[in-house]
Coordinates of N, CA and C in Angstrom, one line a residue:
M7 N 25.0 -51.1 -48.6 CA 24.4 -50.7 -47.6 C 25.1 -48.9 -46.9
K8 N 25.7 -49.0 -46.4 CA 26.4 -47.4 -46.2 C 25.5 -46.5 -47.0
L9 N 25.6 -46.8 -48.5 CA 25.2 -46.2 -48.7 C 24.2 -45.5 -48.8
W10 N 22.7 -46.2 -47.8 CA 21.7 -45.8 -48.8 C 21.6 -45.1 -46.3
Q11 N 22.0 -45.1 -45.9 CA 22.8 -43.9 -44.4 C 22.7 -43.0 -45.2
I12 N 24.0 -43.3 -45.3 CA 24.8 -41.5 -46.1 C 23.5 -40.7 -46.6
V13 N 22.7 -41.5 -47.5 CA 22.3 -40.3 -48.8 C 20.9 -40.3 -47.8
G14 N 20.1 -41.4 -47.2 CA 18.9 -41.1 -46.3 C 19.7 -39.7 -45.0
G15 N 20.7 -39.9 -44.8 CA 20.8 -39.1 -43.7 C 21.0 -37.7 -43.6
T16 N 21.9 -37.8 -45.5 CA 21.8 -36.8 -45.8 C 20.8 -35.5 -45.4
A17 N 19.8 -36.4 -47.1 CA 18.3 -35.6 -47.2 C 18.4 -35.1 -46.4
L18 N 17.9 -35.8 -44.5 CA 17.1 -35.6 -44.1 C 17.4 -34.2 -43.1
S19 N 19.2 -33.8 -43.6 CA 19.4 -32.4 -42.4 C 19.4 -32.0 -44.2
L20 N 19.1 -32.1 -44.9 CA 18.3 -31.1 -45.6 C 17.4 -30.3 -45.7
T21 N 16.0 -31.4 -45.2 CA 15.3 -31.1 -45.3 C 15.3 -30.1 -43.3
L22 N 15.8 -30.5 -42.4 CA 15.9 -29.8 -41.5 C 16.5 -28.2 -41.4
A23 N 16.8 -29.1 -41.9 CA 18.2 -26.7 -42.4 C 17.3 -26.0 -43.2
G24 N 16.5 -26.8 -44.2 CA 15.3 -26.0 -44.7 C 14.9 -26.0 -44.2
C25 N 13.9 -26.0 -43.2 CA 12.3 -25.6 -42.5 C 13.3 -24.2 -41.4
A26 N 14.8 -24.5 -40.9 CA 14.9 -24.0 -40.2 C 15.2 -22.7 -40.5
Q27 N 15.0 -22.5 -41.3 CA 15.1 -20.9 -42.6 C 14.2 -20.2 -42.6
H28 N 12.6 -21.4 -43.0 CA 11.9 -20.4 -43.2 C 11.2 -20.2 -41.7
H29 N 11.7 -20.6 -40.8 CA 10.8 -20.5 -38.9 C 11.2 -19.2 -39.1
E30 N 11.0 -17.9 -38.2 CA 11.3 -16.7 -37.4 C 11.0 -16.8 -37.0
A31 N 11.7 -16.3 -36.1 CA 12.3 -15.7 -33.6 C 11.3 -15.2 -34.1
P32 N 11.3 -15.3 -32.6 CA 9.6 -14.7 -32.2 C 10.8 -12.8 -31.6
A33 N 9.8 -12.1 -31.8 CA 10.6 -10.6 -31.9 C 10.2 -10.7 -29.9
Q34 N 11.5 -9.9 -29.6 CA 11.7 -10.4 -28.2 C 11.1 -8.9 -27.7
Q35 N 10.2 -9.0 -26.3 CA 9.5 -8.2 -25.9 C 10.4 -7.4 -24.3
P36 N 10.5 -6.4 -24.6 CA 11.4 -5.7 -23.8 C 10.2 -5.7 -21.9
P37 N 11.3 -6.7 -21.0 CA 10.0 -7.3 -19.6 C 8.5 -6.3 -18.8
V38 N 8.1 -6.6 -18.5 CA 6.8 -5.7 -17.6 C 7.7 -5.2 -16.4
N39 N 7.8 -3.8 -15.9 CA 8.5 -3.4 -15.0 C 7.4 -3.1 -14.3
T40 N 7.1 -3.1 -12.6 CA 5.5 -2.0 -12.6 C 6.2 -1.5 -10.6
A41 N 7.7 -1.6 -10.3 CA 7.9 -0.7 -9.5 C 8.0 0.5 -9.7
A42 N 7.6 0.9 -8.5 CA 8.1 3.0 -8.3 C 8.7 3.1 -8.7
S43 N 9.3 3.8 -9.7 CA 10.6 3.9 -10.4 C 10.7 5.5 -11.5
P44 N 11.6 6.2 -11.2 CA 11.0 7.7 -12.3 C 11.1 7.8 -13.9
A45 N 12.1 6.8 -13.6 CA 12.8 5.7 -15.3 C 12.1 6.0 -16.1
T46 N 10.8 5.1 -15.0 CA 9.8 4.1 -16.0 C 8.0 4.6 -16.2
E47 N 8.2 5.7 -15.5 CA 6.3 6.6 -15.2 C 6.7 7.6 -16.4
P48 N 5.7 7.3 -16.3 CA 5.1 8.8 -18.2 C 5.9 10.4 -16.9
A49 N 5.3 10.9 -18.8 CA 5.8 12.4 -17.8 C 4.4 12.7 -17.3
I50 N 4.7 13.1 -16.6 CA 3.2 13.7 -15.9 C 3.5 15.9 -16.2
T51 N 2.5 16.2 -16.4 CA 3.0 17.9 -17.2 C 1.4 18.3 -16.4
G52 N 0.4 18.2 -15.7 CA -0.4 18.7 -15.4 C 0.3 18.8 -13.3
P53 N -1.5 19.8 -13.1 CA -1.0 19.5 -11.2 C -0.6 18.3 -11.1
N54 N 0.5 18.5 -10.1 CA 0.7 16.9 -9.6 C 1.4 16.9 -7.6
V55 N 1.4 16.6 -6.8 CA 2.3 16.6 -5.9 C 3.4 16.3 -6.1
S56 N 4.4 16.2 -5.4 CA 5.6 15.2 -5.4 C 6.7 15.2 -4.5
G57 N 7.0 14.4 -3.9 CA 8.1 14.1 -3.1 C 9.1 12.5 -3.0
S58 N 9.4 13.2 -1.8 CA 9.5 11.4 -1.8 C 9.2 11.2 -0.3
V59 N 9.6 9.9 -0.2 CA 9.1 8.6 1.3 C 10.6 8.0 1.5
F60 N 10.8 8.3 3.6 CA 11.7 7.6 3.2 C 11.0 7.0 4.5
I61 N 12.1 6.0 5.1 CA 12.3 5.4 6.4 C 12.7 5.8 7.9
N62 N 12.6 5.9 8.8 CA 13.4 6.5 10.0 C 13.9 4.8 10.0
Q63 N 13.7 4.2 9.9 CA 14.1 2.3 11.0 C 14.6 2.2 9.4
R64 N 16.4 1.3 10.0 CA 17.3 1.3 9.1 C 16.9 -0.1 9.4
V65 N 15.8 -1.3 8.0 CA 15.1 -2.6 7.7 C 15.3 -2.2 5.7
A66 N 15.4 -3.5 5.9 CA 15.2 -4.4 4.8 C 13.9 -4.7 4.3
L67 N 13.2 -3.9 3.2 CA 11.5 -4.0 2.6 C 11.9 -5.8 1.9
P68 N 11.0 -6.2 2.1 CA 10.8 -7.1 0.7 C 10.2 -7.5 -0.1
P69 N 10.5 -8.6 -1.4 CA 10.4 -8.0 -2.2 C 8.9 -7.9 -2.3
D70 N 8.1 -8.1 -1.8 CA 6.5 -8.3 -2.5 C 5.8 -7.1 -1.0
A71 N 7.0 -6.5 -0.8 CA 5.9 -4.6 0.1 C 5.7 -4.3 -0.9
V72 N 4.4 -4.0 -0.3 CA 3.6 -2.2 -1.3 C 3.8 -1.0 -0.7
L73 N 4.1 0.2 -1.6 CA 4.1 1.4 -1.3 C 3.2 1.7 -1.4
T74 N 1.7 2.6 -0.5 CA 0.1 3.6 -0.8 C 0.8 5.6 -0.4
V75 N 0.8 5.2 -1.7 CA 0.8 7.3 -1.2 C -0.1 7.3 -1.3
T76 N -1.3 8.4 -0.4 CA -2.6 9.3 -0.9 C -2.8 10.3 -0.5
L77 N -2.9 11.3 -1.7 CA -3.3 12.2 -1.8 C -5.7 12.8 -0.9
S78 N -4.7 13.5 -0.1 CA -7.1 12.6 0.8 C -7.1 14.1 1.0
D79 N -8.6 14.4 1.3 CA -9.0 15.6 1.2 C -10.1 15.2 2.6
A80 N -9.8 15.9 3.5 CA -9.7 15.8 5.6 C -10.9 17.1 5.3
S81 N -11.5 17.2 5.0 CA -11.7 19.3 4.9 C -13.3 19.1 5.5
V82 N -14.4 17.6 5.8 CA -14.8 17.5 6.8 C -14.6 16.6 7.2
S83 N -15.1 17.0 8.6 CA -14.4 16.4 10.0 C -15.6 15.4 10.6
D84 N -16.6 15.0 10.4 CA -17.8 14.0 10.8 C -16.8 12.7 9.8
A85 N -16.9 13.1 8.9 CA -16.5 11.7 7.0 C -15.1 11.5 6.6
P86 N -15.0 9.9 6.3 CA -13.8 10.1 6.2 C -13.2 10.7 4.8
S87 N -12.0 10.7 5.3 CA -11.3 11.2 3.9 C -11.5 11.0 2.5
R88 N -12.1 11.8 2.3 CA -12.3 11.6 0.0 C -10.7 11.6 -0.9
V89 N -10.4 10.1 -1.3 CA -9.2 10.2 -1.9 C -9.2 11.5 -3.4
I90 N -8.2 12.0 -3.1 CA -7.8 12.7 -4.5 C -7.1 11.7 -6.5
S91 N -5.8 11.5 -5.1 CA -5.2 10.3 -6.2 C -4.2 10.0 -5.1
Q92 N -3.8 8.6 -6.0 CA -3.7 7.2 -4.7 C -2.5 7.1 -5.9
K93 N -1.2 6.5 -5.3 CA -0.3 5.7 -6.4 C 0.2 4.2 -5.8
V94 N 0.0 3.3 -5.3 CA 0.5 1.9 -5.4 C 1.0 1.8 -6.4
A95 N 2.2 0.4 -5.6 CA 2.8 0.2 -6.2 C 4.6 -1.1 -5.8
R96 N 4.9 -1.9 -6.0 CA 5.1 -2.7 -5.0 C 6.7 -2.4 -5.2
T97 N 7.8 -2.5 -4.7 CA 8.6 -2.2 -4.5 C 9.9 -3.0 -4.9
Q98 N 9.5 -4.4 -4.7 CA 10.5 -4.7 -6.4 C 11.3 -5.3 -5.3
G99 N 11.7 -5.2 -4.1 CA 13.4 -5.7 -3.9 C 14.2 -3.8 -3.6
K100 N 13.5 -3.1 -4.1 CA 13.9 -1.3 -4.1 C 14.1 -0.5 -2.1
Q101 N 14.7 -0.8 -2.5 CA 14.7 0.2 -1.1 C 14.3 2.3 -1.1
A102 N 14.3 2.3 0.3 CA 13.8 3.4 0.7 C 15.2 4.7 0.2
P103 N 14.9 5.7 -0.2 CA 13.4 6.5 -0.7 C 13.0 6.0 -1.4
F104 N 11.7 6.9 -1.8 CA 10.8 6.4 -2.8 C 10.3 7.5 -3.3
S105 N 10.8 7.8 -4.9 CA 9.5 9.4 -5.4 C 8.5 8.6 -6.0
F106 N 7.6 9.6 -5.6 CA 6.1 9.6 -6.2 C 5.8 11.0 -6.2
I107 N 4.3 11.4 -7.8 CA 4.3 11.5 -8.3 C 3.1 11.3 -8.2
L108 N 2.4 12.4 -7.6 CA 0.6 12.0 -7.4 C -0.3 13.4 -8.7
P109 N -0.9 13.0 -9.7 CA -1.4 14.5 -10.5 C -3.4 14.3 -9.5
Y110 N -3.3 15.4 -9.2 CA -4.6 16.2 -9.2 C -5.2 17.1 -10.6
N111 N -7.1 16.4 -10.3 CA -7.2 17.8 -11.1 C -7.3 18.6 -9.9
P112 N -7.6 20.2 -10.6 CA -7.1 21.6 -9.2 C -9.1 21.8 -9.1
Q113 N -9.5 21.2 -10.0 CA -11.6 21.6 -9.8 C -12.5 21.0 -8.4
E114 N -11.5 19.8 -8.2 CA -11.7 19.1 -7.7 C -11.5 19.1 -6.3
I115 N -10.5 20.5 -6.3 CA -10.2 20.4 -4.4 C -10.5 22.5 -4.0
A116 N -11.8 22.1 -3.0 CA -12.1 24.3 -2.6 C -10.9 24.4 -3.0
P117 N -11.1 25.5 -2.6 CA -10.0 26.6 -2.0 C -9.5 26.6 -0.6
N118 N -10.7 26.1 -0.2 CA -10.1 26.6 2.0 C -10.1 24.6 2.3
A119 N -10.2 23.5 1.3 CA -10.3 22.3 1.6 C -8.6 22.1 2.3
R120 N -8.7 21.2 3.3 CA -7.7 20.6 4.2 C -7.1 19.0 3.6
V121 N -5.7 19.4 2.6 CA -5.6 18.2 1.7 C -4.3 17.9 2.4
L122 N -4.8 16.8 2.4 CA -3.4 15.6 3.5 C -3.1 15.2 2.2
L123 N -1.4 14.8 2.9 CA -0.6 13.7 2.5 C -0.3 12.9 2.9
S124 N -0.6 10.7 3.0 CA 0.3 9.7 3.9 C 0.9 8.8 3.0
A125 N 1.2 7.8 3.7 CA 2.0 7.2 2.7 C 2.1 5.4 3.6
A126 N 1.8 4.9 3.9 CA 1.8 3.3 4.5 C 3.6 2.3 3.6
V127 N 3.9 1.3 4.6 CA 3.9 -0.5 3.4 C 3.3 -1.2 4.2
T128 N 3.0 -2.0 3.3 CA 1.8 -3.4 3.5 C 2.9 -4.4 2.9
V129 N 3.2 -5.1 4.5 CA 3.4 -6.6 3.4 C 2.5 -7.7 3.6
N130 N 2.8 -8.5 2.9 CA 1.8 -10.0 2.9 C 0.5 -9.7 4.1
G131 N -0.4 -7.9 3.3 CA -1.3 -7.5 3.5 C -1.2 -7.1 5.0
Q132 N -0.4 -7.0 6.1 CA -0.7 -7.0 7.2 C 0.5 -4.7 6.6
M133 N -0.1 -3.3 7.1 CA 0.6 -2.3 7.6 C 1.7 -2.6 8.1
T134 N 3.2 -2.6 7.9 CA 4.2 -2.9 8.5 C 4.8 -0.8 9.0
F135 N 4.4 -0.5 7.8 CA 5.3 0.4 8.3 C 4.2 2.3 7.6
V136 N 3.3 3.9 8.9 CA 3.2 4.8 8.0 C 3.4 5.8 8.4
T137 N 2.9 7.6 8.0 CA 3.3 8.4 7.6 C 3.1 8.7 9.5
D138 N 3.9 9.3 10.1 CA 4.0 9.6 11.1 C 3.6 11.2 11.5
S139 N 3.4 12.4 10.9 CA 2.9 13.4 10.9 C 1.7 13.6 9.8
I140 N 1.0 14.5 10.4 CA -0.1 15.0 9.0 C 0.7 15.3 8.3
K141 N 0.5 15.6 6.9 CA 1.5 16.8 5.7 C -0.2 16.9 5.1
E142 N 0.2 18.8 5.3 CA -1.1 19.0 4.5 C -0.3 20.1 3.3
V143 N -0.8 20.2 2.2 CA -0.3 20.0 1.1 C -1.4 21.0 0.1
I144 N -0.6 21.4 -1.2 CA -1.4 22.5 -2.0 C -1.9 23.5 -1.2
N145 N -3.6 23.9 -0.6 CA -3.4 24.4 -0.1 C -2.6 26.0 1.1
N146 N -3.4 26.5 1.1 CA -3.0 27.9 2.5 C -1.8 27.9 2.4
G147 N -1.0 27.9 1.3 CA 0.7 28.3 1.1 C 1.4 27.3 1.0
Q148 N 1.5 25.5 1.1 CA 1.8 25.0 1.9 C 2.5 24.0 0.3
G149 N 2.1 24.3 -0.2 CA 2.5 23.6 -1.7 C 2.1 22.3 -2.6
T150 N 3.5 22.1 -3.3 CA 3.0 21.0 -3.5 C 4.4 19.9 -3.6
R151 N 5.5 19.9 -2.7 CA 6.1 19.0 -3.2 C 6.2 19.1 -1.6
A152 N 6.1 17.4 -0.7 CA 6.5 17.4 0.9 C 7.3 15.8 1.2
D153 N 7.8 15.9 1.3 CA 7.9 14.1 1.8 C 7.3 14.0 3.2
L154 N 8.0 12.6 3.3 CA 6.5 12.0 4.4 C 8.1 11.2 5.0
Q155 N 7.9 10.8 6.0 CA 8.6 9.8 7.2 C 7.7 8.7 7.1
L156 N 8.3 7.5 7.8 CA 7.5 5.9 7.9 C 8.3 6.1 8.9
V157 N 6.7 5.2 9.6 CA 7.9 4.3 11.0 C 6.7 3.2 11.0
P158 N 7.8 2.7 12.4 CA 7.3 1.4 12.6 C 5.7 1.6 12.6
V159 N 5.2 -0.2 12.3 CA 3.2 0.2 12.9 C 4.1 -0.5 14.9
V160 N 3.6 0.3 15.7 CA 3.9 -0.9 17.2 C 2.4 -2.3 16.6
A161 N 2.4 -3.0 17.4 CA 2.0 -4.0 17.7 C 1.0 -3.7 18.4
V162 N -0.4 -3.6 18.7 CA -1.1 -3.7 20.2 C -1.8 -4.8 20.7
P163 N -1.7 -5.5 21.1 CA -2.4 -6.5 21.7 C -4.0 -6.5 22.4
V164 N -5.0 -7.3 21.7 CA -5.9 -7.0 21.4 C -7.0 -7.8 22.5
A165 N -7.8 -8.2 23.6 CA -7.8 -9.6 24.0 C -9.0 -10.0 23.5
T166 N -9.2 -10.8 23.1 CA -10.3 -11.7 22.4 C -11.7 -12.4 23.4
K167 N -10.1 -12.6 24.9 CA -11.9 -13.7 25.2 C -10.9 -13.0 26.8
P168 N -11.6 -13.7 27.7 CA -10.9 -13.0 29.3 C -10.2 -13.3 30.0
T169 N -9.6 -14.0 30.8 CA -7.9 -14.5 30.1 C -8.0 -15.6 32.0
A170 N -9.4 -15.4 32.7 CA -9.2 -16.2 34.4 C -10.5 -17.2 33.0
L171 N -11.0 -18.2 33.5 CA -12.6 -19.1 33.7 C -13.5 -18.9 34.8
G172 N -14.8 -18.2 33.8 CA -16.1 -18.3 34.7 C -16.1 -16.8 33.8
P173 N -16.8 -16.0 34.8 CA -18.0 -15.5 35.0 C -16.7 -13.9 34.8
M174 N -17.2 -13.5 34.6 CA -15.5 -12.0 34.3 C -16.7 -11.1 35.3
S175 N -15.9 -10.3 36.3 CA -15.5 -9.4 37.3 C -16.5 -8.4 36.8
N176 N -16.8 -7.1 38.1 CA -17.6 -6.7 37.7 C -16.8 -5.1 37.9
P177 N -15.7 -4.0 38.5 CA -15.4 -3.8 39.1 C -16.6 -2.9 39.9
A178 N -16.7 -2.6 39.6 CA -18.3 -1.2 40.6 C -18.8 -2.7 41.5
N179 N -19.8 -3.4 40.8 CA -19.7 -4.1 41.8 C -19.0 -5.1 42.3
P180 N -17.9 -6.1 43.2 CA -17.2 -6.7 43.7 C -18.5 -7.6 44.4
G181 N -18.2 -9.5 42.8 CA -19.1 -10.5 43.7 C -20.1 -10.5 41.9
M182 N -20.0 -9.4 41.9 CA -21.5 -9.9 41.2 C -21.1 -10.1 39.5
E183 N -21.4 -10.5 38.8 CA -21.5 -11.1 37.3 C -21.2 -9.8 37.1
S184 N -20.5 -9.7 35.5 CA -21.3 -8.4 34.6 C -22.4 -8.7 34.2
S185 N -22.7 -9.6 34.0 CA -24.8 -10.2 32.9 C -25.3 -9.6 34.0
Q186 N -25.5 -9.7 35.2 CA -26.5 -9.0 36.3 C -25.7 -7.4 36.8
A187 N -27.2 -7.4 36.7 CA -27.8 -6.1 37.0 C -28.7 -5.6 39.4
P188 N -27.3 -4.7 39.4 CA -28.0 -4.9 40.8 C -29.4 -5.2 40.9
I189 N -29.9 -5.1 42.2 CA -31.3 -5.6 42.0 C -31.7 -4.7 43.6
S190 N -32.6 -3.8 43.1 CA -33.3 -2.9 44.5 C -34.5 -2.9 44.8
A191 N -35.2 -3.4 45.6 CA -36.8 -3.3 46.3 C -36.9 -2.0 45.3
V192 N -36.0 -0.7 46.3 CA -37.4 0.9 45.9 C -35.9 1.4 44.8
P193 N -37.4 1.8 42.7 CA -36.4 2.6 42.6 C -35.5 3.9 43.2
T194 N -34.9 3.8 42.3 CA -33.9 4.5 42.2 C -34.4 6.4 42.0
Q195 N -33.9 7.4 42.6 CA -34.5 8.4 42.1 C -33.4 9.3 42.3
P196 N -33.2 10.2 41.5 CA -31.6 10.7 40.2 C -32.4 11.6 42.3
T197 N -30.6 12.4 42.3 CA -30.8 12.9 43.6 C -29.5 14.6 42.6
Y198 N -30.5 15.4 43.1 CA -30.6 16.5 42.7 C -29.5 17.3 43.7

């Protein structure tokens, strides 16, 4: 009886060993890294604006923080800035300073254009740090290398409801509700 167990066990072992030799191990793929680091970025050979982003406050950014660096044309004063180039990257736990390289097409920039560089850090969709001053680059002899300083965003409380119950007061006419207009029997005439 033991002979059959030994023969069966040996046959099973040989079968499993034979199958194991026919399977190839899957090829190891390097992990995908989306962090903002110069070693992982392709070399940019064309015109570009480069620099570093510093944070004035000693604070550790969470791993899900997102850094956005933007190169924009603010030449038209009554219109929004036109984005020329932008880089968005998760910090993945890395801390400031962050290096950036923004490629641009010189043909898209007029000689008298006001080209600005800005940056922001968001955490969970909330802006937490922004550039503290305007950095003009490229035109007017400004060059293509600039460093940015980020400062904390100050939260400003905005009242959404009146704090007191009842109608809002009208400082111009005390005692009147804000929705009522003053009533006058005689129409007002402009005074010159």
